[in-house]
Coordinates of C-alpha atoms in Angstrom, one line a residue:
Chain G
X14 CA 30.3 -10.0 9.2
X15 CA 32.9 -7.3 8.9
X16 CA 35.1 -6.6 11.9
X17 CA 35.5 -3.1 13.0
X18 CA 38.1 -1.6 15.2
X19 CA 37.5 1.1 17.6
X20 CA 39.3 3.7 14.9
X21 CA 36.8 2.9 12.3
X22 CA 33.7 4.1 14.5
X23 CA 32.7 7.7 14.0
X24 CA 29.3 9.2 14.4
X25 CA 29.7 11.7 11.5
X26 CA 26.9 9.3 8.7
X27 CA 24.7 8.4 12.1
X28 CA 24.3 12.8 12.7
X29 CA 24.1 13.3 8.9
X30 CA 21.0 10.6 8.4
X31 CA 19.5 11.4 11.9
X32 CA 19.7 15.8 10.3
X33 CA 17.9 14.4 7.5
X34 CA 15.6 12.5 9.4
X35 CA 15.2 12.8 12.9
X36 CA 13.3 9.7 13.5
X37 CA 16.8 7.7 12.8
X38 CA 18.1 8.8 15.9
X39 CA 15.9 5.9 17.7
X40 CA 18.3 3.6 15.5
X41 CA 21.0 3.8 18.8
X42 CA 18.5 2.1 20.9
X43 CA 18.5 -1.4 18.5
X44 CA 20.1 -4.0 20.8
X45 CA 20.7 -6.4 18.1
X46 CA 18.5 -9.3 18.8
X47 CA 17.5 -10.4 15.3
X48 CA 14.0 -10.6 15.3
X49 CA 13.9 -8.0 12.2
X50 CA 16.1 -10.2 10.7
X51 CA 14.1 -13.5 11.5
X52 CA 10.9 -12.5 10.1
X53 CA 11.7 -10.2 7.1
X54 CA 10.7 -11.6 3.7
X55 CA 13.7 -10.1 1.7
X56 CA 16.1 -11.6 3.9
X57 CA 14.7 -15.7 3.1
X58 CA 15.5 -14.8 -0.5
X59 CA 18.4 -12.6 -1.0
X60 CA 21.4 -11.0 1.5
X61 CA 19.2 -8.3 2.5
X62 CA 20.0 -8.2 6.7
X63 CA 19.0 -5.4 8.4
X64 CA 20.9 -5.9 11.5
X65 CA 24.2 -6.0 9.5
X66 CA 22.7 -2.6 7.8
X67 CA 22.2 -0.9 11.2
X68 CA 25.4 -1.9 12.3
X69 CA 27.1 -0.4 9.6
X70 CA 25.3 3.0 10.3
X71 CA 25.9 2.7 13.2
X72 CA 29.7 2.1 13.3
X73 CA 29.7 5.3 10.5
X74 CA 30.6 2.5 7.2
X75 CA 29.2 4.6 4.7
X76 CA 30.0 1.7 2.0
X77 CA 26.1 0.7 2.6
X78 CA 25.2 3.3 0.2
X79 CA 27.1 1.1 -2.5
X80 CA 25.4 -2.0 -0.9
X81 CA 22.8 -2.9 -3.8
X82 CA 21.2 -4.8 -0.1
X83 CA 19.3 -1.6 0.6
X84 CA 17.5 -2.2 -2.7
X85 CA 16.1 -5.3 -1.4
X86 CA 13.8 -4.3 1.3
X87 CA 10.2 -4.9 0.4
X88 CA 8.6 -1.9 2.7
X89 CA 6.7 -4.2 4.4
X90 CA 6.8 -2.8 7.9
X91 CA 7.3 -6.5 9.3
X92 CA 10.6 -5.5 11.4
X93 CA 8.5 -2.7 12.3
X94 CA 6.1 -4.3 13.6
X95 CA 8.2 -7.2 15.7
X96 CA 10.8 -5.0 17.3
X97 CA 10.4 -5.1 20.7
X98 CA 11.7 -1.2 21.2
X99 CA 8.7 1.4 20.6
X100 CA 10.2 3.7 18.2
X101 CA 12.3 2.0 15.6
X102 CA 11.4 2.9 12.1
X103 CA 13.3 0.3 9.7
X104 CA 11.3 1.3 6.5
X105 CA 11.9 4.7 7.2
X106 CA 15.7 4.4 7.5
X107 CA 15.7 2.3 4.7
X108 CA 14.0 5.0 1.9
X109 CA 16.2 7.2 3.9
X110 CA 19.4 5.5 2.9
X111 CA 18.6 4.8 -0.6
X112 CA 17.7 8.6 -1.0
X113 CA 21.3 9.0 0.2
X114 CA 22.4 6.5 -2.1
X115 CA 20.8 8.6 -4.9
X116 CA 22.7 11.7 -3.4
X117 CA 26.1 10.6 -3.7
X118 CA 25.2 9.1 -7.1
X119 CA 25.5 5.5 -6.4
X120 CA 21.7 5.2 -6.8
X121 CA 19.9 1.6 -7.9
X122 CA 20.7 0.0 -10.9
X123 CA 19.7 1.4 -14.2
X124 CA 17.8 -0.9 -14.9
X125 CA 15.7 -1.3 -12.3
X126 CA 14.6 2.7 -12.7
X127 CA 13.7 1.4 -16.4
X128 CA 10.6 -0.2 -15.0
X129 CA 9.0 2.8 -13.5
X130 CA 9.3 4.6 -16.6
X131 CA 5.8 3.6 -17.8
X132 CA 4.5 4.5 -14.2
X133 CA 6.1 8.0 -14.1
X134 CA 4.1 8.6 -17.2
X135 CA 0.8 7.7 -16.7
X136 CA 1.0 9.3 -13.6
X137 CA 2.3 12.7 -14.7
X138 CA -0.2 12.8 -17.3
X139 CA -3.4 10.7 -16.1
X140 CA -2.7 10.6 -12.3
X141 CA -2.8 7.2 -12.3
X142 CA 0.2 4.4 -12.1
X143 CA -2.1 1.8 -14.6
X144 CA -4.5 2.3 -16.7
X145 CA -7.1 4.9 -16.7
X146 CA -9.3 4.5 -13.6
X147 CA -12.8 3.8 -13.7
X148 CA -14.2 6.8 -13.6
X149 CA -11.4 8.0 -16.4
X150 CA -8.2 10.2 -15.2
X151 CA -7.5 13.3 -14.0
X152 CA -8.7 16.4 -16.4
X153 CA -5.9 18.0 -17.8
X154 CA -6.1 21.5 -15.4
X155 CA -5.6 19.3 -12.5
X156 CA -2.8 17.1 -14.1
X157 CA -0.6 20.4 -14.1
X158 CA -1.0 20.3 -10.0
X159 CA 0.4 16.8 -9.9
X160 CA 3.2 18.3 -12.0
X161 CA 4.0 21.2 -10.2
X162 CA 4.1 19.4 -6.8
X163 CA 6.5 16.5 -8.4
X164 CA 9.2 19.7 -9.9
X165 CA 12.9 18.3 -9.9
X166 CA 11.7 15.1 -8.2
X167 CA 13.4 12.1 -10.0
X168 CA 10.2 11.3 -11.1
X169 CA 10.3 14.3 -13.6
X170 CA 13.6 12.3 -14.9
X171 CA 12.1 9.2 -15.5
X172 CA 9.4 10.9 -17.4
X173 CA 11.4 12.9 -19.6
X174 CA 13.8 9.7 -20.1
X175 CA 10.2 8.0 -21.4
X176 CA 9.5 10.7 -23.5
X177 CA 12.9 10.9 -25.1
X178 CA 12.4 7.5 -26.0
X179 CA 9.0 8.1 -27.6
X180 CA 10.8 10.5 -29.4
X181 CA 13.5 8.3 -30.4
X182 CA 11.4 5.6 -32.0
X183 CA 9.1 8.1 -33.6
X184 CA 12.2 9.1 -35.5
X185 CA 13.1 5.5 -36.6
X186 CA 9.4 5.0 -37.8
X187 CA 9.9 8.0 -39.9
Chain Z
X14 CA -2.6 20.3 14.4
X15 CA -4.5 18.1 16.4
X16 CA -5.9 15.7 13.5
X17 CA -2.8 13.9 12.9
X18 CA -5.1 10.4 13.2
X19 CA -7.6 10.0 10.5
X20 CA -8.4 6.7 11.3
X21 CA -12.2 6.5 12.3
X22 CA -12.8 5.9 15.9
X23 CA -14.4 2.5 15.7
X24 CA -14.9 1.6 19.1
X25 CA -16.7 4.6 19.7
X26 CA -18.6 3.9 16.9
X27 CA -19.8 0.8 18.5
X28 CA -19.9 2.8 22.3
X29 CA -22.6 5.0 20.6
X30 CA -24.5 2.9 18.6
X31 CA -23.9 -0.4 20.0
X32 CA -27.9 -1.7 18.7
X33 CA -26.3 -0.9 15.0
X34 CA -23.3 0.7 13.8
X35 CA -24.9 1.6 10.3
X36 CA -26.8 3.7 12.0
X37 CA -24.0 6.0 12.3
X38 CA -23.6 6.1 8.6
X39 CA -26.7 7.0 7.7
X40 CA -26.8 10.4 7.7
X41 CA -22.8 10.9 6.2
X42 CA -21.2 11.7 3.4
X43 CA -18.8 8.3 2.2
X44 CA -16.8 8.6 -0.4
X45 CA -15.0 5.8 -2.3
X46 CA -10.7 5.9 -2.8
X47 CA -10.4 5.0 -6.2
X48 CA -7.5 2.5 -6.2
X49 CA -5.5 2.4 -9.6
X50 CA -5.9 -1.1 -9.6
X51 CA -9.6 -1.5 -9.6
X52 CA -9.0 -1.2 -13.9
X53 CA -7.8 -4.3 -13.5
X54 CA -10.4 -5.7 -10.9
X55 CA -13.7 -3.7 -11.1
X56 CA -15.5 -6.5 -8.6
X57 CA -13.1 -4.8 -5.9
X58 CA -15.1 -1.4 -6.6
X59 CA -18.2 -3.0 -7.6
X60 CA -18.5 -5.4 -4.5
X61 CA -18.6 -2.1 -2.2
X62 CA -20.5 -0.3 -4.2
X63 CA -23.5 -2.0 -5.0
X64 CA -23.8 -3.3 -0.9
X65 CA -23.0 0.3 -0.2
X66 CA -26.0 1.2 -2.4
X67 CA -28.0 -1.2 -1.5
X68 CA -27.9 -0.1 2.4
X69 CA -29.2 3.3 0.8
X70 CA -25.4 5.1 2.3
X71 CA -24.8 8.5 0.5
X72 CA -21.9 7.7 -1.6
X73 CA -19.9 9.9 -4.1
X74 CA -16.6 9.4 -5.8
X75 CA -14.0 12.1 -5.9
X76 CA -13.3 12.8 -9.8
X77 CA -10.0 15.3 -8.7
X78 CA -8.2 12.8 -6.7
X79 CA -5.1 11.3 -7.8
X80 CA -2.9 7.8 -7.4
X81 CA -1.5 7.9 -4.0
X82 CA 1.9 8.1 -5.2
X83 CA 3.2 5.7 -2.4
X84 CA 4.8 3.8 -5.5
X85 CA 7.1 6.4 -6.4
X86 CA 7.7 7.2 -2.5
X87 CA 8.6 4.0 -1.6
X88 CA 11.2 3.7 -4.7
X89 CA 12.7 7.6 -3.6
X90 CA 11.2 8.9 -7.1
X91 CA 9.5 11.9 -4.7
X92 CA 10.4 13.2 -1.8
X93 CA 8.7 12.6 2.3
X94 CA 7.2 16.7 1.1
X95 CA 6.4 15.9 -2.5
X96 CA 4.4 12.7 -1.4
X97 CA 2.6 14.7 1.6
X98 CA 1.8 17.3 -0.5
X99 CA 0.2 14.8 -3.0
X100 CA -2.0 13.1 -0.2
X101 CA -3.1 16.6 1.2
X102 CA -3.9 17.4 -2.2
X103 CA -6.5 14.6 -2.0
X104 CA -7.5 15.2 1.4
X105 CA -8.4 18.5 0.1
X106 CA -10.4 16.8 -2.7
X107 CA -12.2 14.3 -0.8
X108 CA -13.1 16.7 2.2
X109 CA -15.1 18.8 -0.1
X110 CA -17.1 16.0 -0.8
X111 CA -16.9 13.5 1.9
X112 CA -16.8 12.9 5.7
X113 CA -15.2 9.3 5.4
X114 CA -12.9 7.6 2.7
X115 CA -13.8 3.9 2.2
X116 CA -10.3 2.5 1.0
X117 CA -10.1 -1.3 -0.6
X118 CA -6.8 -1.0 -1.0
X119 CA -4.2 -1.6 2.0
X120 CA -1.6 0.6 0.0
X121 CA -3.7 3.7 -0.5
X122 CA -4.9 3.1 3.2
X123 CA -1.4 3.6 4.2
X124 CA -0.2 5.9 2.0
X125 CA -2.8 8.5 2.8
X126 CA -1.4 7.4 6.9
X127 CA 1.7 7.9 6.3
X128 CA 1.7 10.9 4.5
X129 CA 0.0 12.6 7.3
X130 CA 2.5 11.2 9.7
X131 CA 5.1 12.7 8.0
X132 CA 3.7 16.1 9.0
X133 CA 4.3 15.6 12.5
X134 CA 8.1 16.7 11.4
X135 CA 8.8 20.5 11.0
X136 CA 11.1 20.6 8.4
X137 CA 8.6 18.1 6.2
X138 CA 5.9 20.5 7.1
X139 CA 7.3 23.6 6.0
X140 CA 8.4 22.5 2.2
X141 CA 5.0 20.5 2.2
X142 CA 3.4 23.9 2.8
X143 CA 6.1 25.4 0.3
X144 CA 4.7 22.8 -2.6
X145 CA 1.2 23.6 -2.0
X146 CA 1.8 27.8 -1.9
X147 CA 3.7 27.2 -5.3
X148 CA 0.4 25.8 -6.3
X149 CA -1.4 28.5 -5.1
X150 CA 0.8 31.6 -6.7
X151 CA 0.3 29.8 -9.9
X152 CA -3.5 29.5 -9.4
X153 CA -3.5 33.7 -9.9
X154 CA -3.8 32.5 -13.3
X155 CA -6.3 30.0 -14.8
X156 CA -5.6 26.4 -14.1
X157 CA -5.4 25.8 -10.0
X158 CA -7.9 26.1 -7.7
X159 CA -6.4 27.9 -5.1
X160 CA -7.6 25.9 -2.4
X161 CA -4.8 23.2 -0.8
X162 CA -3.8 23.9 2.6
X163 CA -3.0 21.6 5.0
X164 CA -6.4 21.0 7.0
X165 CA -5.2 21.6 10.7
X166 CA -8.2 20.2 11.4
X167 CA -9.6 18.1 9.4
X168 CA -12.7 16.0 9.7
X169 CA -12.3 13.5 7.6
X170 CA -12.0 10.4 8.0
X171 CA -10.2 7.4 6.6
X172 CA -12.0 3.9 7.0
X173 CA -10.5 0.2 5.4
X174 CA -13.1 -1.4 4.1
X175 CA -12.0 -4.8 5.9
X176 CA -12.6 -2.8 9.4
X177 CA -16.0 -1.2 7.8
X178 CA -17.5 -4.8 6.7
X179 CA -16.4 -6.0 10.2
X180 CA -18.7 -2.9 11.7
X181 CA -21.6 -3.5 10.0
X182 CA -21.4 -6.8 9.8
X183 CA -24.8 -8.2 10.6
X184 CA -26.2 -5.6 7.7
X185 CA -23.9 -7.5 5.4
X186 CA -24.8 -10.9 6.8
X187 CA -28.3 -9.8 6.0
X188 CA -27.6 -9.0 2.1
X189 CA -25.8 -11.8 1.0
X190 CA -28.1 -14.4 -1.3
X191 CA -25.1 -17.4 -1.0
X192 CA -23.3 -18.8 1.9
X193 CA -19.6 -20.0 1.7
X194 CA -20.6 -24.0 2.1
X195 CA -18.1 -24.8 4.5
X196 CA -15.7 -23.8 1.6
X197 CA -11.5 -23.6 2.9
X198 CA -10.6 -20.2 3.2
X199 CA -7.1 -19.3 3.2
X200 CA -6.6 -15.6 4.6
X201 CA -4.1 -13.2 3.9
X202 CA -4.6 -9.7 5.1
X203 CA -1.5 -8.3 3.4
X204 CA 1.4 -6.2 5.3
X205 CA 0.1 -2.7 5.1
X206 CA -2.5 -4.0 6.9
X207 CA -1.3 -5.9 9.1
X208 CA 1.5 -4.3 10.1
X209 CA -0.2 -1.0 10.5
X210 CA -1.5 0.6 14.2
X211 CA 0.6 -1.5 16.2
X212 CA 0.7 0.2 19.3
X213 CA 3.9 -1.6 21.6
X214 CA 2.9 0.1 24.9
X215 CA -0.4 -2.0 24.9
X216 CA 0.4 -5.8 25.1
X217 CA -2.9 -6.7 23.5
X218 CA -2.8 -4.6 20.4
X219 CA 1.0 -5.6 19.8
X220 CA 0.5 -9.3 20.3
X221 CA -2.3 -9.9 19.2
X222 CA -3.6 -11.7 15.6
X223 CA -5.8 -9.4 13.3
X224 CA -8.4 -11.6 12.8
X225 CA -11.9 -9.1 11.6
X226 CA -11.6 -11.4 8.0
X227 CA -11.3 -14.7 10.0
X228 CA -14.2 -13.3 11.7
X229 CA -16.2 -12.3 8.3
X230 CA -15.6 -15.7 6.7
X231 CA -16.3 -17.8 9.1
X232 CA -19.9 -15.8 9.6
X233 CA -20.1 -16.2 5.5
X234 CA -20.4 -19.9 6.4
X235 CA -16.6 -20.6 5.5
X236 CA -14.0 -22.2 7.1
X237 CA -10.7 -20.4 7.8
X238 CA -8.0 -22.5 7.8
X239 CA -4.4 -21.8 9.3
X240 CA -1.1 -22.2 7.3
X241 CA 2.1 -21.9 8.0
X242 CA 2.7 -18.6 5.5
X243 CA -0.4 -16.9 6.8
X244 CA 1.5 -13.7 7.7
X245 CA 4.0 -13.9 4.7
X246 CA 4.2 -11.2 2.1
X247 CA 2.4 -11.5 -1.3
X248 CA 6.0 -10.9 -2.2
X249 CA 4.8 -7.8 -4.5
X250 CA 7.5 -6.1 -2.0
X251 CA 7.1 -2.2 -2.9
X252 CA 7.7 -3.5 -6.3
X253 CA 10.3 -5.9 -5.6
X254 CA 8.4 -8.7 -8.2
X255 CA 9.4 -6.0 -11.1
X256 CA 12.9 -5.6 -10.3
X257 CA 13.6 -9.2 -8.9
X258 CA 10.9 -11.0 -10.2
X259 CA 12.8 -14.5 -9.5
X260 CA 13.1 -13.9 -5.6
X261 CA 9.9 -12.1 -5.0
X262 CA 8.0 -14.7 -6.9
X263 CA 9.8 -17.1 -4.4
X264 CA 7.8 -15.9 -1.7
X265 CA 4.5 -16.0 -3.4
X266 CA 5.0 -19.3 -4.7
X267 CA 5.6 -20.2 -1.1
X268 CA 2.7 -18.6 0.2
X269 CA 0.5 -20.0 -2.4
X270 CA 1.7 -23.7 -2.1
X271 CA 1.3 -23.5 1.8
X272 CA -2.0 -22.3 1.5
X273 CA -2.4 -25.6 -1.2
X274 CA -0.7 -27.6 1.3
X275 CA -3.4 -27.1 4.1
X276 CA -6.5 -27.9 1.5
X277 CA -7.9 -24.4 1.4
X278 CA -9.9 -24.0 -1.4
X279 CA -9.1 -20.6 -2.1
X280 CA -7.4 -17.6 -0.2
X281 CA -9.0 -14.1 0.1
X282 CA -7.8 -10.9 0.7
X283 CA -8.5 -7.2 1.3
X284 CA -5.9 -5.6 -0.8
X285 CA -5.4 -5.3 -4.9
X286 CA -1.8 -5.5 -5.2
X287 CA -1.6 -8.9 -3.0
X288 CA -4.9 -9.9 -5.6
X289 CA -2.6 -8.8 -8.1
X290 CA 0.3 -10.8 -7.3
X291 CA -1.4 -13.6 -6.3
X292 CA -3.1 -14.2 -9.0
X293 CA -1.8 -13.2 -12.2
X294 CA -1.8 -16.0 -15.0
X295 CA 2.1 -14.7 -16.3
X296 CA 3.2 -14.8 -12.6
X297 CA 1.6 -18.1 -12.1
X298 CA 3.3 -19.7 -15.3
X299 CA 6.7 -18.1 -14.5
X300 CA 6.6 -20.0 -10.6
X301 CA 5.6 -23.4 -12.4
X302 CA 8.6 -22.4 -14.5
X303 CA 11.5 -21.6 -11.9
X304 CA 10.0 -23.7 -8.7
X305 CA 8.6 -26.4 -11.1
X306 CA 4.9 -26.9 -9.2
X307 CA 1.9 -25.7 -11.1
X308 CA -0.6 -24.0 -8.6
X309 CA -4.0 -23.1 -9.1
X310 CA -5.3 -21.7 -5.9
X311 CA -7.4 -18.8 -6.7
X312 CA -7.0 -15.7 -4.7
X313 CA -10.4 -13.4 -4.4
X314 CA -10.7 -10.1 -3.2
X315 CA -12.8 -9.6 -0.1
X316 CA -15.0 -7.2 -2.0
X317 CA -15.3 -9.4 -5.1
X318 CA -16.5 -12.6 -2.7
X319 CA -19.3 -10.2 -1.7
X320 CA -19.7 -9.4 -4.7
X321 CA -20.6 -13.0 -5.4
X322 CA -22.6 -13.7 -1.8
X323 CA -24.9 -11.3 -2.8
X324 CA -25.8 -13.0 -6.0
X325 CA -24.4 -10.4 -8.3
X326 CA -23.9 -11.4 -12.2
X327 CA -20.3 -13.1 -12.8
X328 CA -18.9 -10.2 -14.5
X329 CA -19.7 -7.6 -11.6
X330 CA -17.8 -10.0 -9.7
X331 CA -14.4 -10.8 -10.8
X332 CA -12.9 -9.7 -13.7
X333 CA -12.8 -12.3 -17.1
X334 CA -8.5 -11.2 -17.2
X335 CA -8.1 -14.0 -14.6
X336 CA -10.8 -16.9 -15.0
X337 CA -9.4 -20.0 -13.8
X338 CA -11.4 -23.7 -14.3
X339 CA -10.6 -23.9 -10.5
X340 CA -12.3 -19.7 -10.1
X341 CA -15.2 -20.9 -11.5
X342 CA -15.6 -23.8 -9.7
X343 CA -15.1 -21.8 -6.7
X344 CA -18.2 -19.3 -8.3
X345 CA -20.0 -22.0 -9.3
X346 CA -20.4 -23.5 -5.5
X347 CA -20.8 -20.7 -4.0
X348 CA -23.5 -19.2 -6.0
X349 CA -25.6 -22.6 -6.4
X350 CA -28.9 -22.7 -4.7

């Protein structure tokens, strides 16, 4: 674990998330004790540790927006669940930081944002993630509301990055 | 706005009807989520369905409601507003047609939760409203509807169809043609279940097992049996088998081999995605690849296995993508007479 002095610890990243999201704040009450850690999937199979992550907030180390740990959390609420204080919200800081991460252009690999191009697509044009659903997608009308709520989300990226591609091999066929 | 919890009230249910809790379905209006993954599994829509239909319940589907987006939320591809104003988009939806949302999918369930939750912040609130006036300025024209607001109070209500088969439980004893036959029943409830309405100031409710598909199984004429990754993730992991398919597969394969390990016959769950992961042929052959053990413990989902209780033909039940010698064998018990 890193070893901080008392000169490295500022507040400024802690006020900046907790502005963002105000639900952070109840991050000051963790008291350490691990059991996030002990029962958290990502942690048995990769470095993913959220106590080192909430210390680093904490002690204002904004370098854990460069971590590529915060991409390992799998959202499944578990530290949520078995902390013992009432209003820590792990996942919550977690989507938090890695929307920061985005911010400041550090972001997750490129690679990884590859594999939701399909899913941006057949979302923002069937409002689906798979294929169509049973009862057949959305009717084009109501497609354009999906559209207009997801305006300059990265999701709008990812989908014109797909259809760039489309492009791109349509010109090689040709 | 006083309707921040959409979950139904199920202990009142039971207060008022406590003779039958059907009863208190009979005269609404249900309406079923349509999970994107039921393409892939139609015995997860068809299970309810047909029981649903069968108990003569008023059911509808709602042809304008969307994915619940909590894919692209939970990988920051839309923002906390974007994704609320999605799910109030399909609140709006369903609560034209519906008083209660059946969900079979513990990701939807949650999603639709959460996005609510999120309006108990201001600032989330405001652009939420912001994204659905947008909508409504452009609706001067042709295309939108003009309708999405967020419902300060709203009457609908959402319902998981674990905790609705626990409710009416003795109705669904009543329609099923098979019994279990003392077969092993792993369980896995999957984290957005289990996870979920945790409240830490009551001891009881934050200690406490979820055990309603215990419960069911065991009244099916199963046996649940405990392992040691009962509780686990699938290891689907907000997508985490996509992007790091070799550790995320390391917790299914454990799952799965504990749930070997104990000699249950099969394990069943109330979610699609867990279905999914657990079950998928590629996913399997890639575990017998990296961990070096071949598994085939077949994972059903609740809906499908009462799908095949109540004697329903083979393909109504689970889909032909994943049959399995050791699936049908599992079928073939359960449905002999």
């Amino acid at each position: 674990m890193v070893e901080y002095t008392d000169s490295d610890w500022n507040w400024d990243f802690y006020k900046e998330l907790v502005d963002d999201v105000e639900e952070n704040k109840n991050i000051i009450q963790c008291i350490s004790c691990g059991k996030c850690v002990g029962d958290c999937p990502a942690t048995k199979v990769s470095n993913f540790n959220i106590r080192k992550i909430i210390r680093k907030v904490l002690r204002g180390d904004m370098s854990v927006l460069k971590d590529s740990d915060i991409w390992y959390c799998y959202l499944c609420e578990r530290c949520k669940r078995v902390c013992p204080k009432d209003n820590i919200n792990i996942p919550l800081l977690i989507i938090n930081l890695r929307n920061e991460s985005f911010k400041k252009g550090y972001g997750p690999r490129y690679n990884d944002l590859r594999k939701y191009v399909e899913m941006s697509e057949k979302f923002l044009t069937n409002g689906t993630v798979l294929e169509d659903p049973l009862e057949g997608g959305l009717p084009p009308e109501r497609i354009e509301e999906l559209n207009e709520i997801c305006n300059f989300a990265r999701i709008k990226y990812v989908f014109k990055a797909s259809k760039n591609k489309t492009k791109e091999k349509k010109k090689k066929k040709s | 706005m006083e309707s921040f919890n959409l979950v139904l009230n199920l202990d009142e249910i039971e207060r008022q009807y406590p003779e039958n809790s059907l009863d208190y379905f009979k005269d609404k209006k249900l309406c079923l989520f349509k999970a994107c993954l039921e393409k892939y599994f139609p015995g997860v829509r068809w299970g309810i369905q047909d029981l649903l239909e069968e108990l003569q319940l008023n059911i509808s589907m709602c042809v304008n409601q969307s994915c619940c987006s909590g894919t692209f939320f939970q990988r920051n591809l839309i923002t906390r507003a974007q994704f609320s104003a999605i799910n109030e988009r399909n609140l709006n939806e369903m609560n034209q047609v519906a008083e209660i949302v059946l969900f079979s999918c513990n990701g939807c369930y949650n999603s639709l939760l959460r996005g609510r939750e999120f309006l108990k912040i201001p600032e989330v609130k405001k652009k939420t409203n912001k994204i659905l006036n947008r909508l409504k300025k452009k609706g001067i024209g042709q295309n939108y509807p003009h309708k999405y607001d967020i419902l300060e109070n709203l009457n609908l209500k959402l319902l998981h169809d674990l905790d609705f088969l626990y409710l009416i439980r003795n109705d669904v004893l009543n329609s099923l043609k098979f019994d279990l036959k003392d077969l092993k029943v792993a369980i896995h409830y999957g984290c957005h279940y289990l996870n979920l309405s945790r409240d830490k100031r009551n001891v009881e409710d934050y200690i406490r097992n979820k055990t309603k598909l215990d419960e069911l199984v065991t009244l099916f004429g199963g046996i649940p049996v405990d392992y040691q990754e009962r509780e686990s993730c699938c290891g689907w992991g907000a997508s985490q088998l996509l992007i790091n398919p070799k550790e995320a597969l390391k917790i299914t394969f454990n799952k799965l081999k504990s749930a070997e390990s104990v000699g249950a016959d099969f394990l069943v769950t109330p979610c699609p995605t867990c279905l999914y992961t657990l079950s998928k042929p590629e996913y399997r052959d890639k575990m017998y690849k990296w961990y070096g053990d071949k598994l085939d413990i077949p994972t059903i989902h609740l809906n499908e296995l009462l799908a095949m209780l109540r004697g329903c033909e083979e393909e109504r039940c689970i889909t032909l993508r994943r049959k399995t010698p050791r699936l049908d064998e599992i079928f073939e018990i359960i449905t002999r007479e």
